[in-house]
Amino acid sequence: MDLVDPLRLLAAALVVAGLAALFLLLARRLERLRAGGSGNGRRLAVLETCWLDSRTRLLLVRCDRAEHLVLVGQAGAQALAPPPTPASPEGRP
């Protein structure tokens, strides 16, 4: 009887660990499907954040290979003009 209790405890711990691993695997797969395919093909990314004061910040956001400046403050979010693209060197289109 003394050996049965620790074995039962070990079996229960293994079942709980297996269920947790299964849940994490399913959550990853669901996130990959929701992101639209592979996990590294993200369309949206925050590249930089700059705090202007204690309640206002400026974000540089990339969406579909285009970068945008977004001002986020107490009044809400406002998209600013996209940053200028770098000029191409002379002689190249």
Backbone as numpy.savetxt, mean C-alpha at the origin, in Angstrom:
# Nx Ny Nz CAx CAy CAz Cx Cy Cz
-2.77 -40.80 31.29 -3.58 -39.61 31.29 -2.73 -38.35 31.29
-1.57 -38.40 31.93 -0.74 -37.21 32.02 -0.13 -36.84 30.67
0.08 -37.81 29.80 0.67 -37.55 28.50 -0.37 -37.05 27.49
-1.64 -37.35 27.72 -2.69 -37.00 26.78 -2.95 -35.49 26.77
-2.92 -34.84 27.91 -3.21 -33.41 27.98 -2.20 -32.56 27.21
-0.88 -32.75 27.37 0.06 -31.94 26.57 -0.06 -32.22 25.06
-0.35 -33.46 24.69 -0.53 -33.77 23.27 -1.78 -33.09 22.72
-2.83 -33.07 23.49 -4.05 -32.39 23.08 -3.80 -30.88 22.94
-3.04 -30.29 23.85 -2.68 -28.88 23.78 -1.85 -28.59 22.54
-0.88 -29.44 22.24 -0.04 -29.27 21.06 -0.86 -29.39 19.78
-1.78 -30.34 19.73 -2.62 -30.51 18.55 -3.52 -29.30 18.36
-4.08 -28.77 19.41 -4.92 -27.58 19.31 -4.11 -26.37 18.84
-2.89 -26.23 19.33 -2.03 -25.12 18.90 -1.68 -25.24 17.42
-1.42 -26.45 16.96 -1.12 -26.66 15.54 -2.34 -26.36 14.66
-3.51 -26.72 15.10 -4.73 -26.43 14.33 -4.95 -24.92 14.25
-4.76 -24.21 15.37 -4.94 -22.76 15.36 -3.89 -22.10 14.47
-2.64 -22.54 14.52 -1.59 -21.97 13.67 -1.88 -22.24 12.20
-2.38 -23.43 11.88 -2.73 -23.74 10.50 -3.87 -22.89 9.99
-4.87 -22.67 10.82 -5.99 -21.82 10.41 -5.53 -20.37 10.22
-4.64 -19.88 11.06 -4.12 -18.53 10.91 -3.31 -18.40 9.62
-2.49 -19.39 9.31 -1.72 -19.36 8.07 -2.63 -19.40 6.85
-3.68 -20.20 6.90 -4.64 -20.26 5.80 -5.36 -18.93 5.62
-5.73 -18.29 6.71 -6.37 -16.99 6.64 -5.45 -15.95 6.01
-4.17 -15.93 6.41 -3.22 -14.98 5.84 -3.00 -15.23 4.34
-2.94 -16.47 3.96 -2.77 -16.81 2.55 -3.96 -16.34 1.72
-5.16 -16.56 2.22 -6.36 -16.11 1.52 -6.45 -14.58 1.48
-6.03 -13.91 2.54 -6.05 -12.45 2.56 -5.08 -11.88 1.53
-3.90 -12.47 1.40 -2.94 -12.02 0.39 -3.48 -12.22 -1.02
-4.09 -13.35 -1.26 -4.63 -13.65 -2.58 -5.77 -12.69 -2.91
-6.61 -12.39 -1.94 -7.70 -11.45 -2.16 -7.17 -10.05 -2.44
-6.14 -9.63 -1.74 -5.53 -8.31 -1.97 -4.92 -8.25 -3.37
-4.30 -9.31 -3.81 -3.70 -9.35 -5.15 -4.79 -9.26 -6.22
-5.92 -9.94 -6.01 -7.02 -9.86 -6.97 -7.63 -8.47 -6.99
-7.74 -7.87 -5.82 -8.33 -6.54 -5.73 -7.42 -5.48 -6.35
-6.12 -5.69 -6.31 -5.17 -4.74 -6.89 -5.10 -4.87 -8.39
-5.69 -5.88 -8.96 -5.74 -6.00 -10.41 -4.60 -6.79 -10.99
-4.30 -7.92 -10.46 -3.25 -8.77 -11.05 -2.11 -8.96 -10.09
-0.90 -8.74 -10.59 0.28 -8.98 -9.77 0.39 -7.93 -8.68
1.02 -8.28 -7.58 1.15 -7.39 -6.45 2.06 -6.21 -6.68
2.95 -6.26 -7.66 3.90 -5.16 -7.86 3.43 -4.18 -8.93
2.29 -4.37 -9.56 1.81 -3.49 -10.60 0.85 -2.44 -10.06
1.24 -1.73 -9.04 0.38 -0.73 -8.43 0.23 0.48 -9.35
-0.96 1.06 -9.40 -1.23 2.23 -10.22 -1.05 3.51 -9.45
-1.13 3.47 -8.12 -1.12 4.68 -7.31 -0.03 4.57 -6.26
0.76 5.65 -6.11 1.82 5.65 -5.11 2.05 7.07 -4.61
2.30 7.21 -3.31 2.68 8.49 -2.74 4.21 8.52 -2.76
4.77 9.42 -3.56 6.21 9.47 -3.73 6.89 10.26 -2.62
6.32 11.42 -2.27 6.90 12.26 -1.22 5.80 12.96 -0.46
6.11 13.30 0.79 5.20 14.06 1.64 5.98 15.20 2.27
5.40 16.40 2.26 6.04 17.56 2.86 5.01 18.26 3.75
5.28 18.33 5.04 4.39 19.02 5.97 4.64 20.52 5.86
3.61 21.30 5.56 3.73 22.74 5.46 3.49 23.41 6.82
2.55 22.90 7.57 2.35 23.30 8.97 1.75 22.10 9.69
1.25 22.31 10.90 0.80 21.16 11.70 -0.44 20.49 11.14
-1.18 21.16 10.26 -2.42 20.57 9.73 -2.44 20.46 8.21
-1.43 20.93 7.54 -1.43 20.95 6.08 -0.19 20.25 5.56
-0.38 19.42 4.54 0.76 18.76 3.92 0.60 18.74 2.41
1.70 18.62 1.74 1.76 18.58 0.29 2.24 17.20 -0.11
1.50 16.53 -0.99 1.83 15.18 -1.42 2.21 15.18 -2.89
3.22 14.43 -3.24 3.55 14.16 -4.63 3.06 12.74 -4.89
2.03 12.62 -5.75 1.36 11.35 -5.98 1.56 10.95 -7.44
1.90 9.66 -7.66 2.01 9.14 -9.02 0.81 8.24 -9.29
0.13 8.50 -10.41 -1.01 7.70 -10.82 -0.88 7.45 -12.31
-0.74 6.20 -12.70 -0.61 5.82 -14.11 0.51 6.59 -14.80
1.67 6.60 -14.21 2.89 7.23 -14.74 2.81 8.75 -14.84
1.80 9.39 -14.26 1.71 10.85 -14.22 1.82 11.27 -12.75
2.58 12.33 -12.50 2.76 12.82 -11.13 1.89 14.04 -10.91
1.30 14.13 -9.71 0.41 15.23 -9.37 0.75 15.72 -7.98
0.59 17.03 -7.76 0.73 17.61 -6.43 -0.65 17.73 -5.82
-0.78 17.27 -4.57 -2.06 17.31 -3.87 -1.83 18.00 -2.54
-2.62 19.05 -2.28 -2.55 19.78 -1.02 -3.65 19.24 -0.12
-3.28 18.71 1.03 -4.24 18.12 1.97 -4.20 18.95 3.24
-5.36 19.48 3.61 -5.44 20.30 4.81 -6.76 20.12 5.51
-7.06 21.06 6.40 -8.26 20.98 7.19 -9.50 21.13 6.33
-9.43 21.90 5.26 -10.58 22.13 4.39 -10.80 20.98 3.41
-9.88 20.05 3.33 -10.00 18.92 2.42 -8.76 18.79 1.55
-8.91 18.11 0.43 -7.79 17.88 -0.48 -8.03 18.67 -1.76
-6.95 19.23 -2.30 -7.04 20.01 -3.54 -5.90 19.60 -4.44
-6.24 19.23 -5.67 -5.21 18.86 -6.64 -4.63 20.14 -7.23
-3.32 20.26 -7.19 -2.63 21.39 -7.78 -2.17 21.00 -9.18
-1.63 21.94 -9.90 -1.15 21.66 -11.26 -0.07 20.59 -11.19
-0.03 19.69 -12.17 1.03 18.67 -12.18 2.39 19.34 -12.37
3.43 18.80 -11.79 4.75 19.40 -11.94 5.20 19.35 -13.40
5.98 20.33 -13.82 6.42 20.34 -15.22 7.32 19.16 -15.52
7.22 18.68 -16.75 8.08 17.57 -17.17 9.45 18.14 -17.51
10.52 17.42 -17.26 11.84 17.93 -17.57 12.01 18.12 -19.08
12.69 19.20 -19.44 12.90 19.49 -20.85 13.86 18.48 -21.45
13.58 18.08 -22.68 14.47 17.13 -23.35 15.70 17.87 -23.85
16.87 17.22 -23.87 18.08 17.87 -24.35 17.94 18.25 -25.82
18.67 19.30 -26.19 18.58 19.77 -27.58 19.04 18.68 -28.54
18.39 18.61 -29.68 18.75 17.62 -30.68 18.00 16.31 -30.54
17.26 16.16 -29.44 16.47 14.94 -29.26 15.01 15.32 -29.13
14.13 14.57 -29.70 12.69 14.89 -29.62 12.13 14.65 -28.24
